[in-house]
XYZ file of C-alpha atoms in Angstrom:
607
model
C 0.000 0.000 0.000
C 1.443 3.157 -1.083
C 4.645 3.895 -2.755
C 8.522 5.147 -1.325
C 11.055 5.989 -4.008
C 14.039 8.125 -3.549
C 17.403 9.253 -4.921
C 20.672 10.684 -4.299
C 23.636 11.299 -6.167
C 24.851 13.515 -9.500
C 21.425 13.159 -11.550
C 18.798 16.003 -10.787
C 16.058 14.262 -8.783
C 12.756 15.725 -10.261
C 12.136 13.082 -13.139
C 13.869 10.492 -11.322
C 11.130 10.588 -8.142
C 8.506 11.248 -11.150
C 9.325 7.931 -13.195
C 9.942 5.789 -9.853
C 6.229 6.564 -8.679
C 4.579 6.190 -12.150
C 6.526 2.462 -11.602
C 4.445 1.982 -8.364
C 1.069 3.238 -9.800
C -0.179 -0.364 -9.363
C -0.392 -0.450 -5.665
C -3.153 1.946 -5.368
C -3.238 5.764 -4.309
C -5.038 8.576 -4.595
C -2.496 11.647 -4.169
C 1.568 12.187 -4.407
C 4.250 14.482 -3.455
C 7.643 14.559 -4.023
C 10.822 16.678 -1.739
C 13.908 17.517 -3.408
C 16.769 19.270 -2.062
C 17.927 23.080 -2.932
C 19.912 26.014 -2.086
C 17.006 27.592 0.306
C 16.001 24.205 1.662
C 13.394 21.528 0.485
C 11.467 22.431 -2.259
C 7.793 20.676 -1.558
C 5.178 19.823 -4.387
C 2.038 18.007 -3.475
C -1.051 16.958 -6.196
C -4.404 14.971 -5.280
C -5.213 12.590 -7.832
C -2.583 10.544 -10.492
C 1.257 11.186 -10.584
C 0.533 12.441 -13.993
C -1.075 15.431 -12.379
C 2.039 15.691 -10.388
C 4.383 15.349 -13.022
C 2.511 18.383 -14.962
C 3.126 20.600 -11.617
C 6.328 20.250 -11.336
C 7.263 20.058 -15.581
C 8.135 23.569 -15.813
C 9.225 24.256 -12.055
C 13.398 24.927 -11.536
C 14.228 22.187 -9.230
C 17.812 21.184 -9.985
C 18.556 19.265 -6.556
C 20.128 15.755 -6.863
C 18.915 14.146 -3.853
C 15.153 13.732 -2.949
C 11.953 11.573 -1.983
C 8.491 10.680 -3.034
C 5.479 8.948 -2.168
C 1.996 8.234 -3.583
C -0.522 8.109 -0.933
C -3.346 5.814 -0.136
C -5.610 7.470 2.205
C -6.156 5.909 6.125
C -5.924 8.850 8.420
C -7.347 11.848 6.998
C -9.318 12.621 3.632
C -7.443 12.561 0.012
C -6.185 16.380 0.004
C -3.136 18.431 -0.679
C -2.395 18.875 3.384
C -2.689 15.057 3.794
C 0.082 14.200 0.990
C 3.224 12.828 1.406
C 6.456 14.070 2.254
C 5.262 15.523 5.464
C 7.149 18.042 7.105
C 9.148 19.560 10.404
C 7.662 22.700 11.850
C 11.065 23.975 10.253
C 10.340 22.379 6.912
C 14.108 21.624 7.102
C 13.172 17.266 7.637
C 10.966 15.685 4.712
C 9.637 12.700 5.289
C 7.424 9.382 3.213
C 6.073 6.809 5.655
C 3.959 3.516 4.655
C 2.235 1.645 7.211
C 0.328 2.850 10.404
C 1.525 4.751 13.612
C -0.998 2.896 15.529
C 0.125 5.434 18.792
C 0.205 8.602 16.459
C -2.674 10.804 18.672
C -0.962 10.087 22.002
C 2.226 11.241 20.277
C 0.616 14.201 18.521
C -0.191 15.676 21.762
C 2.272 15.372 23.522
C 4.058 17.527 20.289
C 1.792 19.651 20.152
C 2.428 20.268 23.561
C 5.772 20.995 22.851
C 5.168 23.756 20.814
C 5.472 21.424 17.446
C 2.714 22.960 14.863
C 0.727 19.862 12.607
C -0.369 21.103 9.673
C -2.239 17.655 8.367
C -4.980 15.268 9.793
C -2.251 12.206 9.193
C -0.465 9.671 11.612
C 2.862 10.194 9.722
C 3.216 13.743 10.088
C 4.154 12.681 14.066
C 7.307 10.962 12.373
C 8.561 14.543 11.233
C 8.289 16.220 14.107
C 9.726 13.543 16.174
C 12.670 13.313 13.961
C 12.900 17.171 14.318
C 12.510 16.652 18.449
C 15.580 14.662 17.925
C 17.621 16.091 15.612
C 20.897 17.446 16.308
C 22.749 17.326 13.644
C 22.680 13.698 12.334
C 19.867 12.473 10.287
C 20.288 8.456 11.233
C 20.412 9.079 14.944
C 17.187 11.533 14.803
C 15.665 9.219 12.592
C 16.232 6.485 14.381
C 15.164 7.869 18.124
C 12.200 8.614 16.560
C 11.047 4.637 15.795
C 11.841 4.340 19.300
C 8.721 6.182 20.289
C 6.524 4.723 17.651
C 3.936 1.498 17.870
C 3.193 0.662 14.509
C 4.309 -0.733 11.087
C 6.363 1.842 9.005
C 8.481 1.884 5.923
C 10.204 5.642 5.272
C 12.790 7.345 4.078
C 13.489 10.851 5.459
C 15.446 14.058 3.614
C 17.273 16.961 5.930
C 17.935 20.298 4.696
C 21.127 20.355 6.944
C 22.445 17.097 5.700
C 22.784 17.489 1.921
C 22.433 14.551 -0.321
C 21.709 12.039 2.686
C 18.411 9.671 2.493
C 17.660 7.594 5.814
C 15.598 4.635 5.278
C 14.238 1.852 7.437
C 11.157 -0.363 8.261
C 9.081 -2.211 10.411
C 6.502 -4.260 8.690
C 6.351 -2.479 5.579
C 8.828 -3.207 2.810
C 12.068 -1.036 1.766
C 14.583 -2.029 -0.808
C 17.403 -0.322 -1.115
C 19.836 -0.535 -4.649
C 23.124 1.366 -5.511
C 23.017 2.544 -9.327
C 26.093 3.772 -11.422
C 24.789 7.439 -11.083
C 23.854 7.394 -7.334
C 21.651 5.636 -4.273
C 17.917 4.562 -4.790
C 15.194 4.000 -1.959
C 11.850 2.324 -3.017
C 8.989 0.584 -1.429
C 9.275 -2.356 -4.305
C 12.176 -3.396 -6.800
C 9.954 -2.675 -9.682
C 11.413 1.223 -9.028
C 14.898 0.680 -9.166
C 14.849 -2.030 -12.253
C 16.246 0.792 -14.580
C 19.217 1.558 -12.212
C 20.242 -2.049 -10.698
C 19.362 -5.345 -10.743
C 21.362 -6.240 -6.789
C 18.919 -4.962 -4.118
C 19.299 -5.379 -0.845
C 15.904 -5.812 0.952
C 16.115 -3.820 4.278
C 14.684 -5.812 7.365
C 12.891 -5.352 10.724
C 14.872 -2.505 12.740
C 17.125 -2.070 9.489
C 18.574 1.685 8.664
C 20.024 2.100 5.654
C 21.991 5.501 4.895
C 22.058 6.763 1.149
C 24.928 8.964 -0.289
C 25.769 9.927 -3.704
C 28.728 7.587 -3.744
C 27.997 4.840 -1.257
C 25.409 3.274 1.087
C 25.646 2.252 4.999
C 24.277 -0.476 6.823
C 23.066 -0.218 10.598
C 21.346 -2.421 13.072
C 21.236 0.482 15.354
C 23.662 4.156 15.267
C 27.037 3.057 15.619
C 26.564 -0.547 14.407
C 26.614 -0.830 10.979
C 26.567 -4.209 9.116
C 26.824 -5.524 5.764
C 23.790 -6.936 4.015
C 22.682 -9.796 1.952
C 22.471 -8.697 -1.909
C 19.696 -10.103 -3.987
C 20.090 -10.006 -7.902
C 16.681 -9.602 -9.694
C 16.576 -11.878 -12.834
C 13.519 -10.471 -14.672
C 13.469 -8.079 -17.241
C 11.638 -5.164 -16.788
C 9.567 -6.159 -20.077
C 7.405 -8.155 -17.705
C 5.805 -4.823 -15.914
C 4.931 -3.679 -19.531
C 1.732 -4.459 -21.148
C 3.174 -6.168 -24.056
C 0.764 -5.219 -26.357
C -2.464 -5.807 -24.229
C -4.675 -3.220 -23.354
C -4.324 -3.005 -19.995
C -2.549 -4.950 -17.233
C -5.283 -7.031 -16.160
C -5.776 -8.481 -19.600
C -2.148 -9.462 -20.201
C -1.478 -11.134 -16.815
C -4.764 -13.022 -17.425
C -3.335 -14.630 -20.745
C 0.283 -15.197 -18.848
C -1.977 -17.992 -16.289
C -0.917 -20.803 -18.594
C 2.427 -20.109 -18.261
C 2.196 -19.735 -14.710
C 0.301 -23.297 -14.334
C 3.684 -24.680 -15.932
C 6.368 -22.456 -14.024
C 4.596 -23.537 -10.391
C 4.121 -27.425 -11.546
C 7.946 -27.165 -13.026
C 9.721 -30.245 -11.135
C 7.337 -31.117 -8.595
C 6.902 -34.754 -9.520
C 9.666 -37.268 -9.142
C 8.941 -40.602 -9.926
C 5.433 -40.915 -8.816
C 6.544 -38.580 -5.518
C 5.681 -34.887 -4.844
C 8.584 -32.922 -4.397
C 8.288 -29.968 -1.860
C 11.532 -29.415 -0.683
C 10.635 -25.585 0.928
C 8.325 -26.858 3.060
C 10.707 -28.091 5.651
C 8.725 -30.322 6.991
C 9.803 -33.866 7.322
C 7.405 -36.805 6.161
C 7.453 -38.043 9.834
C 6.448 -34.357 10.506
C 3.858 -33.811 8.173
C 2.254 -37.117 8.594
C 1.736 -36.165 12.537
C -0.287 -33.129 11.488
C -4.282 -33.758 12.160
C -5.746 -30.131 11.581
C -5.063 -26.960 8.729
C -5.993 -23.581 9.262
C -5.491 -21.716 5.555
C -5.425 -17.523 6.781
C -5.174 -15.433 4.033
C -7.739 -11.899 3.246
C -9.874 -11.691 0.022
C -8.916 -13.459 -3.785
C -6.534 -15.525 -1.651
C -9.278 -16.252 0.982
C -11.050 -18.100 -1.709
C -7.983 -19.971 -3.196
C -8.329 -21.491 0.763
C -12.057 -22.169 0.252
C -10.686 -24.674 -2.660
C -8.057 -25.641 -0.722
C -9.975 -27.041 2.479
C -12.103 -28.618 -0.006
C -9.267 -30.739 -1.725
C -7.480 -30.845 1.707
C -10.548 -32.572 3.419
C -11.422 -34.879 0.276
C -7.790 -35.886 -0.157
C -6.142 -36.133 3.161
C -9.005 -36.134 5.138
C -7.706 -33.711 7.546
C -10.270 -31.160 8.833
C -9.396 -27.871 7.526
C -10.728 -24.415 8.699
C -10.252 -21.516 5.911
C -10.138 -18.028 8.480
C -10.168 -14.546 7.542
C -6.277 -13.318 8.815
C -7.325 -10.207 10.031
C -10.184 -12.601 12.625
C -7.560 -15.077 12.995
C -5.824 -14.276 16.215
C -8.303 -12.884 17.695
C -10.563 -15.678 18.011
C -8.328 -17.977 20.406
C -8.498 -20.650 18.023
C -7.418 -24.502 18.819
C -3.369 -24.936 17.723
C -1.358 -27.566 18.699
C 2.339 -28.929 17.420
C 0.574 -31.187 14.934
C -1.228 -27.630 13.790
C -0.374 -26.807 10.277
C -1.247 -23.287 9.444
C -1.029 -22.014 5.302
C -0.644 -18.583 5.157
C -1.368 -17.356 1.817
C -0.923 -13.823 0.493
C 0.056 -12.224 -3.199
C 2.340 -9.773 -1.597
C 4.061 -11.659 1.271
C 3.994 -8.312 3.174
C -0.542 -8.489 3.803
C 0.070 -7.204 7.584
C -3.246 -8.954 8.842
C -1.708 -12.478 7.372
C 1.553 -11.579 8.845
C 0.249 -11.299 12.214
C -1.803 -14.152 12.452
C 1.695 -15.868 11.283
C 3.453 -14.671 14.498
C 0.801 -15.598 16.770
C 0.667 -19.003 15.325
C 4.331 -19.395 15.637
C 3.559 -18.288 19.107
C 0.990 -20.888 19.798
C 3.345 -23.603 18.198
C 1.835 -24.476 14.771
C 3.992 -24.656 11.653
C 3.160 -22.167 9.490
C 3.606 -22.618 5.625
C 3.335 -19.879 3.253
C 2.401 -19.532 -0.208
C 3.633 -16.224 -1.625
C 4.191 -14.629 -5.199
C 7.482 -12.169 -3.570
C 10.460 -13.774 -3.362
C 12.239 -12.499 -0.108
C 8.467 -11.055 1.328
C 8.062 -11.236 4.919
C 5.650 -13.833 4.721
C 8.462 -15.981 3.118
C 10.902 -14.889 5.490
C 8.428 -15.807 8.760
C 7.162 -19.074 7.930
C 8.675 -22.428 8.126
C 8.595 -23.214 4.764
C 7.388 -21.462 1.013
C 5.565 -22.081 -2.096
C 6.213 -19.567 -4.553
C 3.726 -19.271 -7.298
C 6.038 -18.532 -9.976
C 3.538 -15.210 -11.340
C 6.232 -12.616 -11.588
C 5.193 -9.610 -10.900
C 1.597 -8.585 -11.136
C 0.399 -5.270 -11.535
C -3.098 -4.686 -11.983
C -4.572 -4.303 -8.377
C -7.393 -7.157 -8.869
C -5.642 -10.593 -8.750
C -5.676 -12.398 -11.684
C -2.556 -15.276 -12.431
C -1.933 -14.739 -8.654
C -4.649 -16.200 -7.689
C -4.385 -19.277 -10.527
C -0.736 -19.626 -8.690
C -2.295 -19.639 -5.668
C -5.084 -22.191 -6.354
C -1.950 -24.406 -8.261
C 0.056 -24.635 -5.479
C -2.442 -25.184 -2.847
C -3.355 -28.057 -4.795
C 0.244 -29.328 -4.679
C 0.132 -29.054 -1.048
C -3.293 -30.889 -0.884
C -2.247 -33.765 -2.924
C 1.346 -33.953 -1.188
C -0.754 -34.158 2.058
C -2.566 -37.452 0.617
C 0.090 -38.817 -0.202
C 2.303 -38.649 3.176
C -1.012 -39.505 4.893
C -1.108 -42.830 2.402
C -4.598 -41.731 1.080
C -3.624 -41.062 -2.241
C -1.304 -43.992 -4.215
C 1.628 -43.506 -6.582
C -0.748 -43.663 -9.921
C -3.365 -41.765 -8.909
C -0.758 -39.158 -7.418
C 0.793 -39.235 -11.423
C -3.120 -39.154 -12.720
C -3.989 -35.911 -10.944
C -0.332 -34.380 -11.686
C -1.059 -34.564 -15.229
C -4.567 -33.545 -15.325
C -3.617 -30.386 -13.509
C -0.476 -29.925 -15.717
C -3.262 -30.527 -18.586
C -5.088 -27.069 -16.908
C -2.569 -25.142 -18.746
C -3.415 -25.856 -22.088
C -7.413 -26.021 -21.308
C -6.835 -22.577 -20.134
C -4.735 -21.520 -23.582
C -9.071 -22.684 -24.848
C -10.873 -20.062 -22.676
C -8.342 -17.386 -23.917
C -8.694 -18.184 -27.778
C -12.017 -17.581 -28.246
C -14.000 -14.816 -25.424
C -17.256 -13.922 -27.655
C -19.786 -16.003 -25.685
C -17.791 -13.864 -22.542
C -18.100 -10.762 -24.166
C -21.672 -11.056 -25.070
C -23.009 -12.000 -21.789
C -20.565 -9.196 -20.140
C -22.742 -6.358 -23.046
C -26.231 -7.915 -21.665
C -25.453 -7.400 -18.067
C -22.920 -4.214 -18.174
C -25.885 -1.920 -17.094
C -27.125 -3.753 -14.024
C -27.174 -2.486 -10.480
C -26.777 -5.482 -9.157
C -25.745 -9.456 -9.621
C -25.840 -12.930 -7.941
C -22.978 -15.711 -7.935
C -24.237 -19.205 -7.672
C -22.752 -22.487 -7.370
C -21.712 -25.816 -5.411
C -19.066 -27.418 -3.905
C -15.747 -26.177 -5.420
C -18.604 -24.082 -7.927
C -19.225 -21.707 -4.632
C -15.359 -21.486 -3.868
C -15.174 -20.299 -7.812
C -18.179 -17.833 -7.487
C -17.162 -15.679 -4.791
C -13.853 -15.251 -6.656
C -16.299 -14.251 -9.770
C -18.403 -11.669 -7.730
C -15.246 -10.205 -5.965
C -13.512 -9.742 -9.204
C -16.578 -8.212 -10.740
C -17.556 -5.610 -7.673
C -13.486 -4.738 -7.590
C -12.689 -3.201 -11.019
C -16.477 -2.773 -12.426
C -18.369 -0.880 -9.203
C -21.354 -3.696 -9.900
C -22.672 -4.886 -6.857
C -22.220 -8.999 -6.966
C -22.970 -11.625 -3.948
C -21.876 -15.005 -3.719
C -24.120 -17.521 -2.473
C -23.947 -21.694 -2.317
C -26.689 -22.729 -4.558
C -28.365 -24.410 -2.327
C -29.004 -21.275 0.020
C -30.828 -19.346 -2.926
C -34.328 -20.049 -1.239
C -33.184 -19.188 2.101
C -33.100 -15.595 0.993
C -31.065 -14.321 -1.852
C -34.205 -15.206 -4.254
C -36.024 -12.046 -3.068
C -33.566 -10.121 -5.032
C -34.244 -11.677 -8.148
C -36.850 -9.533 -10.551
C -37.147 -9.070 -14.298
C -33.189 -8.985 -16.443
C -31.833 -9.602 -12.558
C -28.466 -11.277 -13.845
C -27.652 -14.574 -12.024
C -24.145 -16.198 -12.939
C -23.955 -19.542 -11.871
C -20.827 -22.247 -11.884
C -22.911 -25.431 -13.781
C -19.789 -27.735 -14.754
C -20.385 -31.412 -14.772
C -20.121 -32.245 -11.202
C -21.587 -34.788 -8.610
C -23.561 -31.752 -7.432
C -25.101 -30.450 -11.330
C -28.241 -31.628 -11.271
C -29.102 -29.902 -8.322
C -27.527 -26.335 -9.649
C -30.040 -27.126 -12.737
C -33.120 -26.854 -10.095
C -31.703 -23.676 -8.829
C -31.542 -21.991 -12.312
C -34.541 -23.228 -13.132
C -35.717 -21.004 -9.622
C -33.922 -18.550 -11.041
C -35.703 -17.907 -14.341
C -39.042 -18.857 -12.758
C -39.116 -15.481 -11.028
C -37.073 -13.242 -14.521
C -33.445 -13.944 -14.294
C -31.083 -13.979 -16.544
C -28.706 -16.649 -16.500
C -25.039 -16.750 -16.920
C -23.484 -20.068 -16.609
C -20.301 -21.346 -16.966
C -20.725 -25.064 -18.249
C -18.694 -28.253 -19.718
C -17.959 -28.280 -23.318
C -20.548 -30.858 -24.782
C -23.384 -29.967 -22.363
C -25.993 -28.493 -24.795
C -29.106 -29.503 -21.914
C -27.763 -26.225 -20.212
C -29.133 -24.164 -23.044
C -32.566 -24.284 -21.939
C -32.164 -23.254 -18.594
C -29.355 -19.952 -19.554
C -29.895 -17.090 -21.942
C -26.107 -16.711 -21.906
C -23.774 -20.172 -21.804
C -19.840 -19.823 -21.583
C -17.876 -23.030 -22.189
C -14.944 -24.615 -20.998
C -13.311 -27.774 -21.120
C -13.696 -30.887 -19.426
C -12.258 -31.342 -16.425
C -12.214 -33.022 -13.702
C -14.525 -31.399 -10.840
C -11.404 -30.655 -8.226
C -9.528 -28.882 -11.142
C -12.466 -26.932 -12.255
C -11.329 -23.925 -9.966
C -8.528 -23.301 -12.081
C -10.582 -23.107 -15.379
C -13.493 -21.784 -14.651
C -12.277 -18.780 -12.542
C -10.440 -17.553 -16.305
C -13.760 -16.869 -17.717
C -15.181 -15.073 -14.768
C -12.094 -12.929 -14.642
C -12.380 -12.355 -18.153
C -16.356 -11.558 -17.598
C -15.549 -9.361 -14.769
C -12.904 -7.303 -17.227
C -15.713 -7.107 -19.957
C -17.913 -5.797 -17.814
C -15.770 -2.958 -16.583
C -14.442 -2.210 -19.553
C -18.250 -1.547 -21.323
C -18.655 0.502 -17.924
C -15.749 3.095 -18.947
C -14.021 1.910 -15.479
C -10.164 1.386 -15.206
C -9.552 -2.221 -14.937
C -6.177 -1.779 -13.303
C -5.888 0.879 -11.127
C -10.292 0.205 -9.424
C -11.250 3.021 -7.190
C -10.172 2.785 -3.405
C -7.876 -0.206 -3.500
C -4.608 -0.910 -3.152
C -2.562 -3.694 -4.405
C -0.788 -5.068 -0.799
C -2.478 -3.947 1.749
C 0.239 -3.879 4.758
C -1.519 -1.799 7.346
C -4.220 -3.845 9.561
């Protein structure tokens, strides 16, 4: 959630602070500012709305300073305004500083401040991190900076400028990501790599309690003032060609057509010889074979890769598996014991709810397992073992191949479960492999031909609202469908089992009332049949997403959108493509931007 980069060295800073935040337009924002260093001081430019507005603001403005910071701003104390945009200031304007996360102790601290004589000039928590830097400054930045995440309770990720210190950037972080990379023409500061591709490719990723200290010509390492260190480098292998559209239209659309290719990069080498190979998990086969319950905590599209999860988890293994909301998690007392194995699954790695019902799982004495697309993410970093999905990076806000990855891999974890437990033989452990390698190319189907998508997505574009239908793994798929359709269209969708249509949801239903339901073959279709046929006993119009062959389902849909056949526990993975794909059409005819939706961010690291 929001966006750090900065800069020092012999380049003027103005277009490189510009460029770094158009890289990190993907997390979400809704206003930016950048500092930058000159003769008189810091030069300050703030701008509600896109960095593009920003950008125009500061075009023709003389601001020749080499060393600087930026930030695009998503909004959690205090409205989307001018005053609430980052860099925030000392009462001096002389310290400049960008802050993601939460000050969860910011009012206490803001009066005591103000009862210092310190002057706030916004409604935000991280203006208390300027003045407490300026209550501690005298005359070195690092120190000041950090005195002042001594007095903070929070999660934080900042850099900080000082007039008085030329050409100096302090970074560190608590929760919330930093990255730090030295280029030929200076030292970079970002809140993701993505920002710094263009001027290195060996990052180091700042932890917990980490300061980093940028200069022009070099970069210093400290666990605390005084004790500096030297830090593991991490080379980034992908070309930034990957956060380009590639000839799609927008994000969303190209990362939906890279899901085949992700099916194959997250299946790459996990069978040997009839045997599941998951070497990251760390667990031993004595160890995983003592485990008798899962929890699966993750927050929204990964939430429902869990719903498939427990299903294949239970069915396979036969281990009872709970799928819980992270941010309910811990605070629920729920039953862990050693034999507890807890999945934490997040895009980001860095989802702060997911993280901290990690640590208090740890606490409790689980094993905790995470399933991540961010190599070197703290959820990687705090669990005993990782699945990476093997997405690269994703950039439209609304999960797409992420959430294939996720579904993938939970799927490897569910079948190497069966297996340890002895429920699941050699063959059929080779059987399912294929079939779900096989997902790939069913997938490479959906994509080559969208009309029946797009014409159901034209006939239901100007509705208010929606329902999601389905059972078994069909519900887990449907409340995917209606989340992806309510994030980037502004439709109103609800998901609902099948089954629970009468028990409420039906009084919705009047004349054109669209009702997209998940009818694959499945020991369960029949009974979805009865509940479309409800459905267009009282005016609906049906959506459904059936099996290639099944022509009954045309009397009982206006609208019918194949896919192939597969078998019912890998239906997840192919029928979510057309629902994404639905969900895009939709916002698309609806003049709403499919990457960048309203109000969200991409990683959400503040609880």
């Amino acid at each position: 959630m929001c966006g750090i980069v900065g800069y020092t060295g012999s380049r003027p800073v103005k277009d490189i602070l510009i460029e770094g935040l158009k890289r990190l337009e993907y997390r979400g924002y809704d206003s930016a500012g950048i500092a930058v260093e000159g003769e008189n001081g810091l030069d300050i430019v703030h701008c509600v709305g896109k960095v593009e507005g920003l950008a125009e603001k500061v075009a023709d403005r003389d601001m020749p300073g080499t060393c600087g910071i930026g930030h695009t701003r998503w909004a959690t104390h205090g409205r989307p305004s001018e005053e609430n945009a980052h860099p925030h200031t000392s009462c001096d304007s002389r310290i400049a500083v960008v802050h993601n996360g939460i000050i969860e102790n910011f009012a206490e601290l803001r009066e005591s401040l103000i009862a210092h004589g310190h002057v706030f000039t916004s409604d935000t928590d991280t203006e208390v991190l300027a003045h407490l830097i300026e209550d501690a400054y005298e005359g070195d930045l690092l120190h000041a900076v950090h005195s002042a995440t001594q007095r903070v309770i929070g999660a934080y990720g900042l850099a900080a400028v000082c007039a008085d210190e030329p050409g100096t950037v302090i970074a560190t972080r608590k929760d919330s990501p930093i990255v730090i990379g030295k280029g030929e023409d200076g030292s970079y500061v970002a809140s993701d790599i993505i920002a710094l591709i263009d001027a290195t490719r060996d990052v180091v990723i700042l932890g917990d309690n980490q300061f980093a200290k940028l200069m022009p010509g070099s970069i210093e390492y400290y666990k605390e003032p005084g004790e500096r260190f030297e830090p593991e480098v991490t080379r980034i292998d992908w070309d930034v060609d990957l956060a380009e559209k590639g000839g799609y239209p927008d994000f969303m659309m190209k990362e939906i057509h890279e899901q085949p290719r992700v099916v194959r990069d997250t299946l790459a080498g996990r069978l040997t010889g009839g045997t599941l190979t998951i070497d990251e998990l760390d667990l031993s086969h004595e160890e995983l074979n003592l485990i008798d319950r899962v929890y699966v905590i993750a927050c929204g599209t990964s939430y429902h890769a869990g719903l498939v999860a427990k299903q294949l988890i239970e069915g396979w293994a036969r281990i009872p598996t709970e799928v819980e909301v992270a941010s309910e998690f811990r605070y629920r007392n729920p039953i862990i014991t050693p034999t507890t194995l807890v999945v934490a699954v997040s895009q980001s790695g860095e989802t702060a709810d997911t993280l901290a019902a990690i640590r208090d799982a740890r606490v409790r004495g689980a094993k905790v397992f995470g399933i991540t697309n961010v190599v070197g993410s703290p959820v990687a970093r705090e669990s005993d073992g990782v699945i990476y999905t093997k997405a690269n990076k994703e950039i439209a806000v609304a999960s797409t191949k992420s959430f294939l990855g996720q579904v993938v891999s939970l799927t490897l974890l569910s079948m190497l479960l069966a297996q340890t437990k002895g429920k699941l033989t050699t063959s059929q452990i080779k059987l399912l492999f294929k079939e779900l390698a096989d997902t790939a190319e069913q997938i490479e189907t959906i994509l080559s031909d969208t009309t029946a998508i797009d014409e159901a997505a034209l006939a239901c574009k100007d509705a208010c609202s929606s329902l999601f239908i389905g059972r078994g793994l069909g519900s887990a798929i449907c409340a995917e469908g209606a989340l992806k359709l309510k994030e980037i269209s502004y439709l109103h969708a609800e998901s609902y089992p099948a089954g629970e249509m009468k028990h409420g949801p039906i009084a919705l239903i009047d004349e054109g009332f669209p009702v997209v339901a998940v009818a694959t073959q499945s020991p369960t279709y029949e009974k979805t049949i009865s509940n479309l046929q409800e459905s267009r006993a009282r005016g609906a119009m049906v959506v459904a997403i059936a099996t290639e062959g099944d022509t009954e389902i045309k009397k009982h849909a206006e609208h019918v959108i194949y896919i192939p056949k597969v078998r019912d526990c890998f239906s997840p993975i192919t029928a979510s493509v057309p629902l994404q794909l639905f969900a895009r059409a939709i916002a698309v005819a609806r003049g709403c931007d499919v990457d960048q939706p309203r109000n969200l961010a991409k990683s959400v690291t503040v609880e």
